[in-house]
Amino acid sequence: MTVVSLIADIDWDHIGLVSVAHIIHVLIGYSPELHHLQSELSALFRTKFAKHPLSLRKTEVQPLGTNDAREIETKGMIDALEDFDSQMGLGPEVARENITWTMLDHIVENHQGPATSSDPSTLSRSYNRTEFKIPSNVKNCDFYPTINSMTKVFEAQVLDCWRVHYSCSEIRKHMKKLKSKKRLPSLDELFLIGEVIYDKYFTQQSYERAINQQRHHSSPDNLKFLNGSPWTQHPIKSSPTTDNVVPNSSNDNHNIPELDAPTAYVEGDNFTRDHVLANSILFKSEFVLWLEMAYTIPEGDIGRAFEILKVRIIHFAGGSHPNYVLYLLDIYCLIWYESSQDLKNALLNNWLVNLTGELGKWIEGDLMQEYFNRWVEDMISKHGGSFNNPFYRSIISPNVCHFLHLKESIIAAYGLEQRSLTHTSAKLDAEMRNLLLLYKQEELHLFRIGRSLGHAAKNSFEAGYNVLDGGKLKEYLDRSRERVDLLSRVLPSQESSQPVSKGTLVPDPPLHIHTYFQPDSNADDGDELNIPNPIILSGSISHADSDDGSQQSSAPEDDDYKSSSDGSYHSNASNTSTEKLESWEDIEYVKQYSGSDDAIHVVGSDGELMLQYDMNSEKKGGEEESDGSDFEETQSDMELFEMEEAN
């Protein structure tokens, strides 16, 4: 896998097509004259644009019991996960991250701009214009308020693109005029226009044209930006600005939070780009992907969502979310390279849940869990108790979905649904008018040479490509290969029953063993390694449950081991429980041979056996588990054990 192959695997034609559909959807939603096209457009999302739609069904859900672990702390999170795993009878797994929320934070962080910015491409300028609340923490935004405000900004910018295309003063009035003349465009005609708008204002190529005057002039006529009025560079404002939208309007920067806002960007001399236009292109290109994800999840089309996740690998690599890059790469490799078709379908088909069995009601599993948690938290806050209380843990929590369904049924039966707390249509219409007027006055989507107002959004796709191509993807692949190679050489094969000759490492590790080693880089291959009281067992490792529930290693009845070259080792460690290592530094690296028995041993710094394998016995592998936590590999330059024949 390379960066080029990753990008080539993305269905760009599909992404372009659904992006055009969202561009048209904004226009249809804003123009009453086009509402009759809404059902036809929605049908296209479920038919022509579908990738892997899930069959409509009601998901059977079994909530787990609560616990009072403090998940905001590392230890508390581990304790909580171990408790949940124990309830399910499972070992530890990587938790699915909330990709949608992280995508939103990534966009806000890149496009909010200085809090007092006069740049119309920044979110902060638009928020101040409409009295939207500016997020005080761009790395962890309030989800729903941020969605509402960013969606409004996106829709206003899209409508301004339609206005520029039609060369009209106001798009809604223009549609009324077309209707009066019976010249309203059909859906097919809107798609033709939408493709031009997408190619001109949503793509990487359009961004390059905005920051390079030569590329702008050499582009095809239908993709050239219309030239705006000549731009005169003014000093970048560091104080609040006033737009004077309506008489007696309040200051644009009425709700500036106290935060460490991005510093103003300063251009070099004699630049010929339009950074304001370029910023707006990057915002729309990123947010339309988020919007597609937000639409495809309720529809239950996990194939469309997976296409967005592939693009997000590159965007996250160019941002400040390295852990999500690794997480998404793991998902991508698991589904695309490591799974059979049946396993791939099983993973995709169980990614989302539908608690009602109704169309448009699919949600992510983690969002469902947050919904359950909020209800239980509200109950505890009103009635007291703790999450470890047997009543909440054993009765309420496992049946939370049934209680919620009963509550919703009663509320619906008596017509007691909560009224919406969102803005009224009149308020929303006023906000939209303010934004449309702002973008029109500032000529946001016209090309103005030399325009820059202190904000330069990062092209995270280009930056992500450079990061991955510059070595990060290779590091990820090298680490993955080292894990596989190590396991295949050290651990026994499940398929082969033939003895393994001395010095030969075994391929094809069992899938259930996940133990990683980091050798001592200061030790030479020929050096004798110090083994503090190693436990040497004849035969394969087996696991047995102790009285307290922990696992133990079985030892031979005769625990005396005679070495023909190194003397005798004596151990009274029969049925000694082994424990996992806390960190790499706790591992002593062992190469041990004696007589006719060849064995691999991993021993902790306290002298306890962590892993042992007898090469000449029937090959079986095992892994002790005590606290449920996995080893974590921390270095990519892992070396392998080399086995040497004993003297």
XYZ file of C-alpha atoms in Angstrom:
647
model
C 0.000 0.000 0.000
C 1.261 3.463 -0.915
C -0.180 6.946 -0.660
C -0.826 6.821 -4.391
C -2.694 3.516 -4.104
C -4.709 4.860 -1.162
C -5.779 7.916 -3.155
C -6.461 5.775 -6.226
C -8.707 3.520 -4.134
C -10.989 6.456 -3.286
C -13.986 6.660 -5.594
C -13.539 10.303 -6.569
C -16.273 10.161 -9.194
C -18.719 9.100 -6.497
C -17.520 11.794 -4.082
C -17.870 14.424 -6.789
C -21.350 13.200 -7.658
C -22.697 13.255 -4.098
C -21.026 16.631 -3.506
C -22.917 18.042 -6.488
C -26.097 16.528 -5.060
C -25.521 18.358 -1.760
C -24.900 21.609 -3.663
C -28.254 21.151 -5.412
C -29.929 20.137 -2.148
C -28.995 23.489 -0.604
C -30.562 25.393 -3.502
C -33.731 23.291 -3.471
C -34.119 23.733 0.281
C -33.765 27.512 0.056
C -35.943 28.103 -3.012
C -39.640 27.198 -2.591
C -39.997 27.168 -6.374
C -37.746 24.074 -6.509
C -39.232 22.091 -3.622
C -40.968 19.742 -6.043
C -37.528 18.311 -6.941
C -36.723 17.280 -3.366
C -38.235 13.781 -3.507
C -36.523 13.029 -6.806
C -33.157 14.106 -5.414
C -33.655 12.064 -2.229
C -34.425 8.994 -4.321
C -31.091 9.392 -6.121
C -29.205 9.232 -2.813
C -30.837 5.855 -2.090
C -30.435 4.404 -5.575
C -27.904 5.842 -8.002
C -25.531 7.145 -5.311
C -25.796 4.129 -2.995
C -22.606 2.157 -2.255
C -23.385 -0.380 0.482
C -26.854 0.296 1.931
C -27.789 -1.779 4.953
C -30.926 -3.853 4.809
C -33.643 -2.281 6.931
C -33.910 -4.067 10.254
C -34.283 -3.392 13.936
C -31.001 -3.923 15.752
C -31.114 -6.134 18.813
C -29.249 -4.234 21.534
C -28.083 -5.507 24.915
C -26.781 -2.625 27.069
C -24.215 -3.479 29.726
C -24.230 -2.674 33.408
C -22.901 0.690 34.562
C -19.773 1.360 36.603
C -18.434 4.448 38.359
C -14.979 4.490 36.781
C -13.718 7.984 35.929
C -13.321 7.637 32.178
C -11.700 11.073 31.858
C -8.628 9.603 33.561
C -6.412 7.029 31.897
C -6.743 4.503 34.696
C -10.472 5.099 34.919
C -10.896 4.506 31.201
C -8.940 1.259 31.435
C -11.012 0.136 34.424
C -14.250 0.951 32.606
C -13.249 -0.906 29.451
C -12.090 -3.928 31.407
C -15.398 -4.005 33.261
C -17.373 -3.828 30.013
C -15.185 -6.497 28.437
C -15.679 -8.773 31.419
C -19.466 -8.374 31.159
C -19.277 -9.422 27.502
C -16.796 -12.193 28.166
C -14.308 -10.584 25.791
C -10.691 -9.573 25.897
C -9.686 -5.965 25.349
C -10.421 -4.359 21.996
C -9.742 -0.994 20.469
C -12.750 1.228 21.058
C -14.369 2.783 18.017
C -13.656 6.487 18.042
C -16.182 9.207 17.307
C -14.876 10.080 13.857
C -17.755 12.446 13.063
C -17.035 14.681 16.038
C -13.301 14.704 15.330
C -13.955 15.648 11.705
C -15.988 18.612 12.950
C -13.261 19.750 15.362
C -10.703 19.472 12.561
C -12.703 21.831 10.336
C -13.330 24.354 13.119
C -9.669 24.382 14.113
C -8.618 25.074 10.529
C -11.228 27.638 9.538
C -12.255 29.616 12.605
C -9.508 32.190 12.133
C -8.652 35.070 14.467
C -11.555 36.024 16.708
C -11.588 39.620 15.439
C -10.902 38.757 11.820
C -12.405 40.859 9.038
C -11.880 37.980 6.594
C -15.317 36.840 5.314
C -13.938 33.348 4.702
C -13.351 32.771 8.428
C -15.992 31.215 10.622
C -15.443 33.857 13.293
C -16.427 36.695 10.926
C -19.588 34.871 9.879
C -20.420 33.973 13.489
C -20.074 37.575 14.583
C -22.280 38.707 11.717
C -25.106 36.363 12.716
C -24.569 36.364 16.505
C -23.637 32.696 16.507
C -21.563 31.642 19.486
C -17.849 31.320 18.724
C -16.431 28.047 20.141
C -14.067 28.776 23.007
C -12.156 25.547 22.442
C -11.613 24.763 18.777
C -10.208 21.327 19.641
C -13.349 20.213 21.473
C -16.435 22.074 20.275
C -19.996 21.792 21.498
C -21.300 19.378 18.907
C -24.828 20.494 18.035
C -24.394 24.294 18.270
C -21.284 24.013 16.100
C -23.105 21.858 13.548
C -25.974 24.340 13.286
C -23.751 27.371 12.817
C -21.304 25.736 10.388
C -24.114 24.279 8.300
C -25.654 27.733 7.989
C -22.315 29.215 6.879
C -21.811 26.409 4.357
C -25.301 26.788 2.902
C -24.898 30.554 2.586
C -21.606 30.143 0.729
C -23.151 27.564 -1.608
C -26.095 29.869 -2.331
C -23.655 32.673 -3.076
C -21.960 30.370 -5.610
C -25.341 29.866 -7.293
C -25.900 33.633 -7.263
C -22.519 34.254 -8.912
C -23.238 31.600 -11.532
C -26.593 33.145 -12.456
C -25.144 36.685 -12.210
C -28.105 37.815 -10.146
C -28.444 39.958 -7.049
C -30.441 37.456 -4.964
C -30.894 33.781 -5.782
C -34.404 33.361 -4.358
C -35.748 36.285 -6.354
C -34.047 34.913 -9.432
C -35.810 31.556 -9.036
C -39.150 33.336 -8.681
C -38.390 35.183 -11.880
C -37.545 31.949 -13.697
C -40.771 30.374 -12.473
C -42.835 33.296 -13.723
C -41.250 32.812 -17.131
C -41.699 29.024 -16.892
C -37.969 28.523 -17.243
C -37.204 26.734 -13.993
C -34.322 24.275 -14.462
C -34.952 20.546 -14.283
C -32.978 18.332 -11.937
C -30.738 17.223 -14.812
C -30.004 20.846 -15.672
C -29.218 21.598 -12.046
C -26.726 18.723 -12.023
C -24.942 20.185 -15.052
C -24.672 23.560 -13.326
C -23.808 21.935 -9.993
C -20.860 20.134 -11.582
C -19.455 23.466 -12.766
C -19.891 24.985 -9.292
C -18.221 21.948 -7.716
C -15.248 22.070 -10.094
C -14.888 25.826 -9.604
C -15.328 26.180 -5.828
C -14.883 22.765 -4.138
C -11.808 20.953 -5.469
C -8.066 20.901 -4.914
C -7.617 22.187 -8.462
C -9.835 25.191 -7.774
C -7.810 25.938 -4.636
C -4.630 25.910 -6.722
C -6.209 28.343 -9.179
C -7.127 30.701 -6.334
C -3.572 30.876 -4.990
C -1.892 31.011 -8.408
C -2.863 33.743 -10.841
C -1.225 31.955 -13.776
C -3.271 28.802 -13.201
C -6.388 30.909 -12.881
C -5.833 32.540 -16.267
C -4.895 29.249 -17.976
C -7.932 27.315 -16.704
C -10.889 26.504 -19.009
C -13.333 29.343 -19.514
C -16.151 27.622 -17.620
C -13.859 27.147 -14.595
C -12.334 30.612 -14.495
C -13.315 32.752 -11.537
C -15.135 35.953 -12.340
C -12.920 38.920 -11.534
C -13.988 41.134 -8.675
C -13.250 44.765 -8.048
C -9.572 45.729 -7.689
C -8.245 44.921 -4.250
C -6.427 47.484 -2.153
C -4.551 45.929 0.731
C -5.379 47.513 4.061
C -3.653 46.946 7.398
C -5.002 43.822 9.043
C -7.494 44.835 11.691
C -6.785 43.754 15.217
C -9.877 45.405 16.671
C -13.564 44.631 16.186
C -15.098 45.514 12.849
C -18.548 46.787 11.976
C -20.507 45.616 8.954
C -23.591 47.801 9.348
C -25.933 45.133 8.058
C -29.026 46.921 9.279
C -29.497 50.228 11.067
C -28.389 50.163 14.683
C -26.827 46.732 14.216
C -24.576 45.598 17.001
C -20.853 45.258 16.647
C -19.778 42.226 14.600
C -17.529 40.983 17.377
C -20.060 41.070 20.184
C -19.403 37.522 21.373
C -15.644 37.127 21.094
C -14.588 34.539 23.704
C -11.443 34.721 25.742
C -9.291 32.188 23.933
C -5.941 31.762 22.277
C -7.125 32.618 18.777
C -4.941 31.982 15.732
C -2.496 34.757 15.004
C -2.825 36.854 11.861
C -1.216 35.464 8.717
C 1.123 37.829 6.861
C 1.683 37.470 3.112
C 4.987 37.956 1.364
C 5.681 40.847 -0.966
C 4.077 41.089 -4.399
C 1.857 38.028 -4.049
C -0.818 37.533 -6.695
C -3.126 35.067 -4.993
C -6.571 35.544 -3.498
C -6.286 33.927 -0.089
C -9.823 34.801 0.966
C -11.280 32.926 -2.000
C -8.839 30.051 -1.422
C -9.895 29.769 2.232
C -13.561 29.544 1.282
C -12.800 26.783 -1.235
C -10.988 24.708 1.390
C -13.844 25.159 3.862
C -16.492 23.991 1.412
C -14.362 21.069 0.199
C -13.955 19.816 3.780
C -17.424 20.510 5.121
C -19.220 18.876 2.192
C -17.446 15.639 3.184
C -18.653 16.040 6.756
C -22.155 16.753 5.442
C -22.073 13.618 3.299
C -21.082 11.571 6.343
C -23.881 13.166 8.377
C -26.440 12.308 5.682
C -25.264 8.806 4.874
C -25.229 7.529 8.477
C -29.012 7.920 9.077
C -29.625 6.428 5.627
C -27.623 3.362 6.642
C -25.300 3.434 3.616
C -22.025 2.408 5.206
C -20.350 2.173 1.795
C -20.714 5.918 1.257
C -19.439 6.552 4.778
C -16.408 4.327 4.170
C -15.442 6.427 1.132
C -15.380 9.523 3.351
C -13.268 7.729 5.958
C -10.652 6.972 3.310
C -10.406 10.664 2.442
C -10.256 11.534 6.132
C -7.109 9.433 6.555
C -5.286 12.000 4.443
C -6.966 15.034 6.013
C -6.215 13.858 9.562
C -2.589 13.182 8.609
C -2.318 16.851 7.664
C -3.911 18.020 10.898
C -3.391 17.509 14.607
C -4.985 14.058 14.963
C -2.191 11.466 14.512
C -3.975 8.836 16.599
C -6.997 8.981 14.317
C -4.729 8.483 11.312
C -3.468 5.204 12.767
C -6.983 4.195 13.792
C -8.436 4.833 10.327
C -5.484 3.095 8.672
C -6.153 0.054 10.862
C -9.806 0.066 9.806
C -8.942 0.560 6.143
C -6.346 -2.232 6.101
C -8.617 -4.571 8.053
C -11.507 -4.156 5.638
C -9.610 -3.726 2.376
C -6.576 -5.997 2.756
C -7.039 -8.375 5.690
C -10.656 -9.511 5.427
C -12.337 -12.014 3.200
C -15.405 -10.778 1.374
C -17.665 -12.424 3.954
C -15.789 -10.841 6.862
C -15.750 -7.474 5.103
C -19.523 -7.622 4.648
C -19.990 -8.671 8.268
C -17.946 -5.725 9.526
C -19.726 -3.208 7.327
C -23.191 -4.626 7.979
C -22.781 -4.289 11.750
C -21.169 -0.861 11.871
C -24.432 1.000 12.511
C -27.471 0.283 14.664
C -31.170 0.974 14.129
C -33.229 0.888 17.314
C -36.579 1.380 15.589
C -36.252 -0.511 12.318
C -37.414 2.608 10.465
C -35.906 4.200 7.384
C -33.540 7.071 8.164
C -33.036 6.007 11.800
C -29.553 4.479 11.633
C -27.006 5.837 14.114
C -23.449 5.091 15.162
C -23.070 2.698 18.053
C -21.130 5.201 20.161
C -23.820 7.852 19.668
C -26.451 5.368 20.815
C -24.387 4.713 23.939
C -24.147 8.442 24.685
C -27.937 8.639 24.404
C -28.297 5.834 26.934
C -25.689 7.366 29.247
C -27.408 10.747 29.282
C -30.675 9.206 30.442
C -29.037 7.182 33.241
C -26.956 10.188 34.334
C -30.103 12.304 34.538
C -31.815 9.656 36.657
C -28.876 9.451 39.061
C -28.640 13.235 39.379
C -32.327 13.402 40.371
C -32.658 10.301 42.532
C -29.151 9.833 43.893
C -26.970 6.770 43.950
C -23.943 5.842 41.883
C -23.232 3.914 38.726
C -21.931 1.027 40.831
C -25.246 0.754 42.669
C -26.666 -2.740 41.991
C -30.037 -1.220 41.093
C -28.556 0.885 38.289
C -25.919 -1.655 37.293
C -28.074 -4.779 37.173
C -31.616 -3.527 36.518
C -31.748 -0.056 34.959
C -28.714 -0.087 32.685
C -29.195 -3.502 30.998
C -32.806 -2.541 30.198
C -32.286 1.128 29.382
C -33.414 0.773 25.761
C -36.738 -0.732 26.861
C -37.322 2.010 29.451
C -36.596 4.693 26.864
C -38.904 3.076 24.325
C -41.686 2.930 26.930
C -41.128 6.584 27.839
C -41.212 7.707 24.208
C -44.357 5.665 23.519
C -46.234 7.293 26.408
C -45.099 10.790 25.414
C -46.135 10.235 21.800
C -49.508 8.752 22.802
C -50.446 11.877 24.787
C -48.879 14.382 22.372
C -46.342 15.610 24.913
C -43.348 15.836 22.611
C -40.874 18.542 23.579
C -41.027 21.598 21.392
C -37.945 22.448 19.372
C -35.506 24.826 21.033
C -33.845 25.783 17.768
C -34.309 29.096 16.004
C -37.618 29.824 14.321
C -37.826 29.971 10.548
C -37.987 33.784 10.683
C -34.808 33.891 12.757
C -33.046 31.455 10.457
C -34.117 33.439 7.423
C -32.672 36.623 8.939
C -29.381 34.861 9.663
C -29.220 33.577 6.119
C -29.932 37.020 4.682
C -27.136 38.515 6.771
C -24.645 35.921 5.568
C -25.702 36.225 1.936
C -25.357 39.984 2.123
C -21.924 39.669 3.737
C -20.584 37.342 1.042
C -22.077 39.466 -1.722
C -20.646 42.709 -0.346
C -17.218 41.161 0.202
C -17.249 39.479 -3.243
C -16.239 36.245 -1.537
C -16.469 34.090 -4.669
C -14.889 36.548 -7.075
C -11.163 36.591 -7.821
C -9.395 39.654 -6.423
C -5.634 39.630 -6.933
C -3.657 40.292 -3.763
C -6.548 39.842 -1.329
C -5.480 38.606 2.094
C -6.956 39.501 5.479
C -4.767 37.723 7.993
C -6.077 34.171 7.679
C -4.639 31.312 5.640
C -6.415 27.992 6.123
C -4.211 24.933 5.907
C -4.673 22.658 2.929
C -4.881 19.566 5.110
C -5.263 17.227 2.133
C -2.005 18.404 0.564
C -0.274 18.470 3.948
C -1.572 14.989 4.764
C -0.313 13.633 1.459
C 3.142 15.064 2.153
C 3.194 13.669 5.696
C 2.180 10.165 4.622
C 4.436 10.176 1.575
C 7.281 11.622 3.641
C 7.564 8.501 5.765
C 4.587 8.201 8.109
C 2.818 5.621 5.979
C 6.056 3.660 5.622
C 6.504 3.745 9.402
C 2.993 2.393 9.845
C 3.551 -0.386 7.303
C 6.985 -1.256 8.711
C 5.561 -1.554 12.191
C 2.734 -3.745 10.916
C 5.194 -5.974 9.046
C 7.412 -6.256 12.107
C 4.488 -7.434 14.179
C 3.459 -10.011 11.622
C 7.039 -11.118 10.976
C 7.817 -11.422 14.656
C 4.731 -13.458 15.375
C 5.257 -15.655 12.337
C 8.850 -16.434 13.326
C 8.499 -16.769 17.082
C 5.097 -18.315 17.568
C 4.090 -21.783 16.376
C 1.953 -22.537 13.369
C -1.499 -23.950 13.966
C -1.369 -25.804 10.684
C 1.926 -27.658 11.066
C 2.404 -30.530 13.483
C 5.991 -31.368 12.475
C 8.831 -30.604 14.905
C 10.735 -27.440 14.197
C 14.482 -27.812 13.782
C 16.838 -25.861 15.980
C 17.433 -22.329 14.828
C 14.318 -22.289 12.649
C 11.512 -19.901 13.468
C 7.950 -20.855 12.821
C 5.665 -19.035 10.320
C 1.924 -18.365 10.473
C 1.185 -17.394 14.079
C -2.131 -18.238 15.712
C -4.534 -15.341 15.348
C -5.417 -15.268 19.032
C -1.892 -14.473 20.239
C -0.960 -10.790 20.365
C 2.372 -10.561 22.180
C 5.057 -8.161 20.979
C 8.725 -7.996 21.954
C 11.359 -5.298 21.853
C 14.900 -6.690 21.968
C 17.882 -5.235 23.758
C 19.597 -3.089 21.123
C 22.882 -3.205 23.082
C 23.145 -6.980 23.018
C 25.055 -8.753 20.261
C 23.554 -11.794 18.625
C 26.328 -13.955 19.981
C 26.143 -12.691 23.536
C 24.811 -14.836 26.315
C 21.785 -13.065 27.784
C 21.330 -12.867 31.514
C 18.279 -14.815 32.652
C 17.312 -14.149 36.274
C 16.005 -17.479 37.542
C 14.163 -18.517 34.390
C 11.272 -20.919 34.651
C 11.784 -23.662 32.087
C 8.855 -25.908 31.396
C 8.863 -29.067 29.342
C 5.870 -29.021 27.049
C 3.628 -26.293 25.698
C 2.073 -23.575 27.770
C -1.437 -24.280 28.910
C -3.772 -22.060 30.858
C -5.926 -23.014 33.786
C -8.202 -20.890 35.886
C -7.209 -20.475 39.502
C -9.592 -20.240 42.394
C -9.530 -16.448 42.236
C -10.262 -16.353 38.520
C -6.738 -15.587 37.357
C -4.939 -17.706 34.798
C -1.962 -19.849 35.660
C 0.777 -21.576 33.750
C 0.967 -25.309 34.133
C 4.393 -26.596 35.161
C 5.755 -30.132 34.867
C 5.576 -32.405 37.854
C 9.372 -32.547 37.907
C 10.516 -28.942 38.015
C 14.242 -29.767 37.938
C 15.789 -28.998 34.604
C 19.262 -30.339 33.768
C 21.348 -28.368 31.310
C 24.194 -30.106 29.494
C 26.019 -26.834 28.892
C 25.074 -24.373 31.598
C 24.632 -26.570 34.658
C 21.334 -27.017 36.439
C 18.428 -24.700 36.892
C 16.029 -25.412 39.714
C 12.615 -23.876 40.028
C 9.780 -24.400 42.447
C 7.433 -22.335 40.312
C 4.788 -24.917 39.584
C 1.432 -23.286 38.859
C 2.970 -19.856 39.309
C 0.608 -17.218 37.943
C 2.196 -15.094 35.263
C 1.486 -11.440 34.827
C 1.672 -9.104 31.899
C 4.316 -6.458 31.644
C 3.593 -2.850 32.501
C 6.014 -1.461 29.903
C 8.727 -2.487 27.483
C 11.435 -1.701 30.016
C 10.216 -4.600 32.165
C 11.163 -7.242 29.586
C 14.350 -9.308 29.821
C 15.168 -10.800 26.415
C 16.011 -14.464 26.424
C 17.686 -16.974 24.137
C 17.947 -20.313 25.954
C 18.920 -23.785 24.722
C 19.835 -26.835 26.677
C 20.201 -30.504 25.869
C 17.509 -31.723 23.532
C 15.007 -29.091 24.625
C 14.881 -25.766 22.795
C 12.705 -23.103 24.316
C 11.911 -19.448 23.962
C 11.346 -17.584 27.206
C 10.219 -14.045 27.932
C 10.951 -13.158 31.530
C 10.088 -9.958 33.383
C 12.554 -7.910 35.399
C 11.166 -9.544 38.521
C 12.150 -12.944 37.164
C 8.629 -14.152 36.408
C 7.818 -15.976 33.197
C 5.798 -13.976 30.702
C 5.855 -16.341 27.729
C 7.472 -19.731 27.110
C 7.453 -22.035 24.139
C 9.006 -25.489 23.894
C 10.147 -26.035 20.316
C 10.274 -29.836 20.464
C 6.884 -30.436 21.980
C 3.546 -30.364 20.243
C 3.302 -26.750 19.125
C 0.776 -24.714 20.992
C 0.826 -21.032 21.851
C -0.698 -19.094 24.630
C -0.921 -15.775 26.225
C -1.491 -15.083 29.879
C -4.025 -12.451 30.741
C -4.425 -10.947 34.174
C -5.491 -7.333 33.904
C -6.928 -7.476 30.400
C -4.543 -4.927 28.928
C -2.572 -5.484 25.757
C 1.090 -4.918 25.186
C 1.736 -1.749 23.280
C 4.546 -1.486 20.806
C 6.389 1.792 21.183
C 9.198 1.581 18.661
C 9.200 0.769 14.990
C 12.807 -0.416 14.764
C 12.003 -3.766 16.340
C 14.529 -6.533 15.889
C 13.685 -10.225 15.943
C 14.875 -12.996 18.192
C 17.601 -15.039 16.562
C 17.880 -18.578 17.857
C 21.302 -20.163 18.115
C 22.151 -23.811 18.548
C 23.452 -24.657 22.026
C 26.999 -25.795 22.580
